[in-house]
Amino acid sequence: MKQNFTIRPFEYTDLDYAVGVKLVNQSWPNDPSTVEIWKHCYNNRNKDYMNRRFLGEIKQENATQIVAIGFCSESISSKKTGKYYIDFYIEQAFEKQGLDEPLYTYLVTALSDKKLRELQTGTREDNVHRIEFLQAQGFQQVMRSPSSELNVLGFDFAPFARYTEKVVASGIEIVTAQELQVRDANWMQKLYDLDMAIEQDMPSTNEFTPIGIDEFARNFKSHNIRTDAWFVAVDGEDYVGISSLWPNLVREDLFIVGTTGVLPSHRRRGIATALKLKTIAFVQAFGAGIIVTSNEENNPMYDLNLKLGFKPTPAWLTFEKSCKESTT
Ligand SMILES: CC(C)(COP(=O)(O)OP(=O)(O)OC[C@H]1O[C@@H](n2cnc3c(N)ncnc32)[C@H](O)[C@@H]1OP(=O)(O)O)[C@@H](O)C(=O)NCCC(=O)NCCS
């Protein structure tokens, strides 16, 4: 099979999009995407960051079948750190036919114009075949982030009421970003400052590099933004905590958690819990059923989610490998 396998750039045709989405959806049944969403994200992307895609094809007699998709991308810190991200998905029926090796080699070669010092990739912990492949290439696991999900129907708020009562009694208001957009002329700058302060405290394998406010503002042009599902804790004029949800546009019963965090000055006062309760009430009222999230396994946020009743599902594992510089 390997000898009939060739790799070519993704051509952004309807066919390439349709097959790419199908291949990735196979691995992400809990967060499915569509061609329209991929096109929107591609058109709305920040063109300062490299983002390359490739398709793997099997040629058999008169037909060619697309059976794999690979990605190479960089983040805001890649140019400084030399760390680049690769990822690939192979049609289930072809998964164990040795296509991972040529695809992986192709992706690494596609980065040869970069000062590559480190490769990062990831997989779910139930993908034993991929884990073994990555280990054989010299990758090491650097982070484990269990996913978890909560079915909000029938959620019992009573055991957590004291958190909300404490937050309200301390004079902190919980307001949606939609309301802030109306009542606070400086809402974007304040949300951006809050987000950056929280992001730098999140467990990560990447060095924190703040994005610009223009990049942050892209969130509000996203196809699936719902500012009425972003809950912000406000202390006087100051924004001190946030928990945001993103709807999945394919599965109406599904919301994905974006950022949850509280400024260090306001932690252990029940604010994160009160914010999460707001998100749960929102999803209940909206009629959708499931909230999905993912947290680094030692983050107190993970324990907090479990306490709220989130049920663990297979974790996402982050792998890294150091590389010799391939300079230009
Ligand atoms: C995790 C985080 C959101 C918690 O916010 P918070 O407002 O302090 O959380 P709460 O006050 O609602 O805590 C509720 C419960 O969670 C647990 N908890 C929260 N923070 C904890 C910590 N640092 N260590 C141990 N347990 C903790 C406790 O059981 C706490 O209840 P208690 O105070 O009655 O003991 C906050 O520490 C944070 O912003 N961290 C950085 C950003 C981040 O990692 N976000 C999650 C990204 S996935």
Coordinates of C-alpha atoms and ligand atoms in Angstrom, one line a residue:
M1 CA 0.0 0.0 0.0
K2 CA 2.9 2.3 0.9
Q3 CA 4.3 2.2 -2.6
N4 CA 1.0 3.6 -4.0
F5 CA 0.9 6.4 -1.5
T6 CA 1.7 10.0 -2.6
I7 CA 1.3 13.3 -0.9
R8 CA 0.3 16.6 -2.4
P9 CA -0.6 20.1 -1.1
F10 CA -4.2 20.7 -0.1
E11 CA -5.8 22.7 -3.0
Y12 CA -8.7 24.4 -1.2
T13 CA -11.2 22.9 -3.7
D14 CA -14.6 21.7 -2.5
L15 CA -13.4 18.1 -2.9
D16 CA -10.3 18.6 -0.8
Y17 CA -12.3 20.4 1.9
A18 CA -15.0 17.7 2.0
V19 CA -12.5 14.9 2.4
G20 CA -10.4 16.8 4.9
V21 CA -13.3 17.5 7.1
K22 CA -14.4 13.9 6.9
L23 CA -11.0 12.6 7.9
V24 CA -10.7 15.0 10.9
N25 CA -14.3 14.4 12.0
Q26 CA -13.5 10.7 12.3
S27 CA -11.2 11.5 15.2
W28 CA -13.3 14.3 16.7
P29 CA -16.9 12.8 16.9
N30 CA -17.5 15.0 19.9
D31 CA -16.7 18.3 18.2
P32 CA -17.7 17.8 14.5
S33 CA -16.9 20.4 11.9
T34 CA -18.2 21.3 8.4
V35 CA -16.7 22.5 5.1
E36 CA -18.3 25.9 5.7
I37 CA -16.6 26.2 9.1
W38 CA -13.2 25.2 7.7
K39 CA -13.6 27.7 4.9
H40 CA -14.6 30.4 7.4
C41 CA -11.6 29.7 9.6
Y42 CA -9.2 29.6 6.7
N43 CA -10.5 32.9 5.4
N44 CA -10.5 34.5 8.9
R45 CA -7.0 33.2 9.8
N46 CA -4.1 35.4 10.7
K47 CA -1.9 35.2 7.6
D48 CA 1.2 36.1 9.6
Y49 CA 1.4 32.5 10.9
M50 CA 2.3 29.6 8.6
N51 CA -0.4 27.1 8.1
R52 CA 0.2 24.3 5.6
R53 CA -2.0 21.3 4.7
F54 CA -1.3 18.3 2.6
L55 CA -3.4 15.3 1.4
G56 CA -2.2 11.7 1.1
E57 CA -3.6 9.7 -1.8
I58 CA -3.6 6.0 -2.7
K59 CA -3.5 5.3 -6.5
Q60 CA -5.2 2.0 -7.4
E61 CA -5.7 1.0 -11.1
N62 CA -8.1 3.7 -12.4
A63 CA -8.9 5.5 -9.2
T64 CA -7.2 7.7 -6.7
Q65 CA -8.5 7.8 -3.1
I66 CA -7.7 10.6 -0.6
V67 CA -6.9 8.7 2.6
A68 CA -4.9 11.2 4.8
I69 CA -4.6 14.8 5.7
G70 CA -1.6 16.5 7.4
F71 CA -1.0 19.9 8.9
C72 CA 2.1 22.0 9.8
S73 CA 1.5 25.2 11.7
E74 CA 3.2 27.8 13.8
S75 CA 2.1 29.8 16.7
I76 CA 2.9 33.3 17.8
S77 CA 6.1 32.1 19.6
S78 CA 7.4 29.7 16.9
K79 CA 9.8 32.1 15.3
K80 CA 11.3 32.8 18.7
T81 CA 11.3 29.2 20.1
G82 CA 11.7 27.2 16.9
K83 CA 8.7 25.0 18.0
Y84 CA 6.3 24.0 15.3
Y85 CA 3.2 21.9 15.4
I86 CA 2.3 18.9 13.1
D87 CA -0.7 16.7 13.0
F88 CA -2.2 14.1 10.7
Y89 CA -5.3 12.0 10.3
I90 CA -5.5 8.8 8.3
E91 CA -8.7 7.1 7.1
Q92 CA -9.5 4.4 9.6
A93 CA -9.3 1.5 7.1
F94 CA -5.7 2.6 6.2
E95 CA -4.5 3.5 9.7
K96 CA -2.3 0.5 10.2
Q97 CA -0.8 0.2 6.8
G98 CA 2.4 2.1 7.3
L99 CA 1.2 5.4 5.9
D100 CA 2.1 7.4 9.0
E101 CA 5.8 7.1 8.4
P102 CA 5.9 8.7 4.9
L103 CA 3.3 11.3 6.0
Y104 CA 5.3 12.3 9.1
T105 CA 8.5 12.5 7.1
Y106 CA 6.8 14.7 4.5
L107 CA 5.5 17.1 7.1
V108 CA 8.9 17.4 8.8
T109 CA 10.4 18.1 5.4
A110 CA 7.8 20.7 4.7
L111 CA 9.2 22.6 7.6
S112 CA 12.8 22.6 6.2
D113 CA 12.6 26.3 5.4
K114 CA 12.0 27.0 9.2
K115 CA 14.6 27.2 12.0
L116 CA 13.1 24.0 13.5
R117 CA 14.2 23.2 17.0
E118 CA 11.3 21.4 18.4
L119 CA 8.2 19.5 17.1
Q120 CA 5.0 19.3 18.9
T121 CA 2.0 17.1 18.2
G122 CA -0.8 15.3 20.1
T123 CA -3.2 12.5 20.1
R124 CA -5.9 11.0 22.3
E125 CA -4.7 8.5 24.9
D126 CA -6.9 5.8 23.3
N127 CA -5.0 6.0 20.0
V128 CA -2.4 3.4 21.0
H129 CA -1.1 3.0 17.4
R130 CA -0.3 6.7 17.1
I131 CA 1.3 6.8 20.6
E132 CA 3.6 3.9 19.7
F133 CA 4.4 5.6 16.4
L134 CA 5.3 8.9 18.0
Q135 CA 7.5 7.2 20.7
A136 CA 9.3 5.3 17.9
Q137 CA 10.1 8.7 16.3
G138 CA 11.6 9.9 19.6
F139 CA 8.7 12.0 20.9
Q140 CA 8.0 12.2 24.6
Q141 CA 4.7 12.9 26.3
V142 CA 4.9 16.4 28.0
M143 CA 1.3 16.9 29.1
R144 CA -1.9 15.0 29.7
S145 CA -5.2 16.9 29.5
P146 CA -8.3 14.8 30.3
S147 CA -11.4 15.9 28.4
S148 CA -14.6 15.8 30.4
E149 CA -18.3 16.4 29.7
L150 CA -21.3 17.4 31.7
N151 CA -24.9 16.6 30.7
V152 CA -26.6 19.7 32.1
L153 CA -30.2 18.3 32.0
G154 CA -31.2 17.8 35.6
F155 CA -28.1 19.5 37.0
D156 CA -28.7 20.2 40.7
F157 CA -27.5 23.7 41.6
A158 CA -28.4 23.4 45.3
P159 CA -25.0 21.9 46.6
F160 CA -23.1 24.8 44.9
A161 CA -25.5 27.7 45.9
R162 CA -23.1 28.9 48.6
Y163 CA -20.5 29.8 46.0
T164 CA -22.8 32.1 44.1
E165 CA -24.2 33.6 47.4
K166 CA -20.6 34.4 48.6
V167 CA -19.7 36.0 45.2
V168 CA -22.9 38.1 45.2
A169 CA -22.4 39.2 48.8
S170 CA -18.9 40.4 48.1
G171 CA -20.3 42.8 45.5
I172 CA -19.1 41.0 42.4
E173 CA -21.5 41.0 39.5
I174 CA -21.6 38.3 36.8
V175 CA -22.5 39.8 33.4
T176 CA -22.4 38.5 29.9
A177 CA -19.9 39.9 27.3
Q178 CA -23.0 40.8 25.3
E179 CA -24.2 43.2 28.2
L180 CA -20.7 44.6 28.6
Q181 CA -20.6 45.4 24.9
V182 CA -23.6 47.7 25.5
R183 CA -22.7 49.3 28.8
D184 CA -18.9 49.6 28.8
A185 CA -17.1 51.5 26.0
N186 CA -13.8 49.9 27.0
W187 CA -15.1 46.3 27.1
M188 CA -12.7 45.0 24.4
Q189 CA -9.5 46.3 26.0
K190 CA -10.6 45.1 29.5
L191 CA -11.6 41.6 28.2
Y192 CA -8.3 41.4 26.4
D193 CA -6.3 42.4 29.5
L194 CA -8.2 39.8 31.6
D195 CA -7.7 37.1 29.0
M196 CA -4.0 37.7 28.7
A197 CA -3.6 37.8 32.6
I198 CA -5.4 34.4 32.8
E199 CA -3.7 32.8 29.8
Q200 CA -0.2 33.3 31.2
D201 CA -1.3 31.3 34.3
M202 CA -2.6 28.4 32.4
P203 CA -0.6 25.2 32.3
S204 CA 1.1 25.0 28.9
T205 CA 4.1 23.4 27.2
N206 CA 4.6 26.6 25.2
E207 CA 6.2 29.8 26.4
F208 CA 3.5 32.4 27.0
T209 CA 3.6 35.1 24.3
P210 CA 0.7 37.6 24.4
I211 CA -1.2 38.0 21.2
G212 CA -2.1 41.5 20.1
I213 CA -5.5 43.0 20.8
D214 CA -6.3 42.8 17.1
E215 CA -5.8 39.0 17.2
F216 CA -8.0 38.8 20.3
A217 CA -10.7 40.8 18.5
R218 CA -10.9 38.1 15.8
N219 CA -12.9 36.0 18.3
F220 CA -15.8 38.4 17.9
K221 CA -15.9 37.8 14.1
S222 CA -16.0 34.0 14.5
H223 CA -18.8 32.1 12.9
N224 CA -19.8 30.6 16.2
I225 CA -19.3 33.5 18.7
R226 CA -22.0 33.9 21.3
T227 CA -21.2 36.8 23.5
D228 CA -24.3 35.9 25.6
A229 CA -22.5 32.6 26.5
W230 CA -19.3 34.5 27.8
F231 CA -19.8 35.2 31.5
V232 CA -17.5 37.8 33.1
A233 CA -17.1 38.5 36.8
V234 CA -17.0 42.3 37.4
D235 CA -15.7 43.9 40.6
G236 CA -16.6 47.6 40.4
E237 CA -15.1 48.7 37.1
D238 CA -12.7 45.8 36.9
Y239 CA -13.1 42.5 35.0
V240 CA -11.7 39.8 37.3
G241 CA -12.9 36.4 35.9
I242 CA -14.4 34.8 32.9
S243 CA -15.9 31.5 31.7
S244 CA -16.8 31.3 28.0
L245 CA -18.7 28.8 25.9
W246 CA -18.6 28.2 22.2
P247 CA -21.5 26.4 20.5
N248 CA -20.7 23.5 18.1
L249 CA -22.6 24.5 14.9
V250 CA -23.2 20.8 13.8
R251 CA -24.4 19.3 17.1
E252 CA -27.0 21.7 18.6
D253 CA -26.8 19.9 22.0
L254 CA -23.1 20.7 22.4
F255 CA -21.1 23.6 23.8
I256 CA -17.3 23.7 24.2
V257 CA -15.6 25.6 27.1
G258 CA -13.3 28.4 25.9
T259 CA -11.4 30.1 28.7
T260 CA -12.2 29.8 32.4
G261 CA -10.0 31.8 34.8
V262 CA -9.9 34.3 37.6
L263 CA -7.3 37.0 38.4
P264 CA -4.8 35.9 41.2
S265 CA -6.1 38.8 43.3
H266 CA -9.6 37.2 43.4
R267 CA -9.0 33.5 43.6
R268 CA -10.5 31.1 46.2
R269 CA -13.6 33.3 46.6
G270 CA -15.9 31.0 44.6
I271 CA -15.8 33.1 41.5
A272 CA -14.8 30.3 39.1
T273 CA -17.5 28.1 40.5
A274 CA -20.1 30.9 40.2
L275 CA -19.1 31.5 36.6
K276 CA -19.3 27.8 35.7
L277 CA -22.8 27.6 37.3
K278 CA -23.8 30.5 35.0
T279 CA -22.6 28.6 31.9
I280 CA -24.5 25.5 33.0
A281 CA -27.7 27.5 33.5
F282 CA -27.2 29.0 30.1
V283 CA -26.9 25.7 28.4
Q284 CA -29.9 24.4 30.3
A285 CA -32.0 27.4 29.2
F286 CA -30.8 27.1 25.7
G287 CA -32.0 23.6 25.5
A288 CA -28.7 22.0 24.6
G289 CA -27.4 19.2 26.7
I290 CA -23.7 18.7 26.9
I291 CA -20.7 20.9 27.9
V292 CA -17.3 19.6 26.9
T293 CA -14.0 20.8 28.3
S294 CA -10.4 19.7 28.6
N295 CA -7.9 20.6 31.4
E296 CA -4.4 19.7 32.3
E297 CA -4.6 16.9 34.8
N298 CA -3.1 18.7 37.8
N299 CA -5.0 21.9 37.2
P300 CA -7.4 22.7 40.1
M301 CA -9.9 23.5 37.3
Y302 CA -10.1 19.8 36.5
D303 CA -11.0 18.9 40.0
L304 CA -13.5 21.7 40.1
N305 CA -15.1 20.4 37.0
L306 CA -15.3 16.9 38.4
K307 CA -16.9 18.3 41.6
L308 CA -19.5 19.9 39.4
G309 CA -20.3 16.5 37.8
F310 CA -18.2 16.5 34.6
K311 CA -17.4 12.9 33.6
P312 CA -13.9 12.2 32.3
T313 CA -13.4 11.0 28.7
P314 CA -10.1 10.0 27.0
A315 CA -7.3 12.6 27.6
W316 CA -5.5 14.5 25.0
L317 CA -1.7 13.8 25.2
T318 CA 0.8 16.4 24.0
F319 CA 4.1 15.1 22.6
E320 CA 7.3 16.9 21.8
K321 CA 10.6 16.0 20.2
S322 CA 13.7 18.2 20.0
C323 CA 15.1 18.5 16.4
K324 CA 18.4 19.7 15.0
E325 CA 18.1 23.1 13.5
S326 CA 17.4 22.9 9.8
T327 CA 18.4 26.5 8.9
T328 CA 18.0 28.6 5.9
Ligands
LIG1 C1 -8.5 27.4 38.4 C2 -9.1 28.7 38.7 C3 -10.0 29.1 37.5 C4 -10.0 28.6 40.0 O1 -10.6 29.8 40.2 P1 -11.2 30.3 41.7 O2 -12.1 31.4 41.5 O3 -10.1 30.5 42.6 O4 -12.0 28.9 42.1 P2 -13.1 28.8 43.2 O5 -12.8 29.8 44.3 O6 -14.4 28.8 42.6 O7 -12.7 27.3 43.8 C5 -13.7 26.4 43.9 C6 -13.1 25.1 44.5 O8 -12.1 24.6 43.6 C7 -11.0 24.1 44.3 N1 -9.8 24.9 44.0 C8 -9.7 26.1 43.4 N2 -8.5 26.6 43.2 C9 -7.7 25.7 43.9 C10 -6.3 25.5 44.1 N3 -5.4 26.5 43.6 N4 -5.8 24.5 44.7 C11 -6.7 23.5 45.2 N5 -8.0 23.6 45.0 C12 -8.5 24.6 44.4 C13 -11.3 24.2 45.8 O9 -12.0 23.0 46.1 C14 -12.3 25.4 45.8 O10 -13.2 25.3 46.8 P3 -12.8 25.9 48.3 O11 -12.2 27.2 48.0 O12 -14.2 26.0 48.9 O13 -11.9 24.9 48.9 C15 -8.0 29.8 38.9 O14 -7.0 29.3 39.8 C16 -7.3 30.3 37.7 O15 -7.8 31.2 37.0 N6 -6.2 29.6 37.3 C17 -5.4 30.0 36.1 C18 -6.1 29.8 34.8 C19 -6.5 28.4 34.6 O16 -5.7 27.5 34.8 N7 -7.7 28.2 34.2 C20 -8.2 26.9 33.8 C21 -7.8 26.7 32.4 S1 -8.3 25.1 31.8

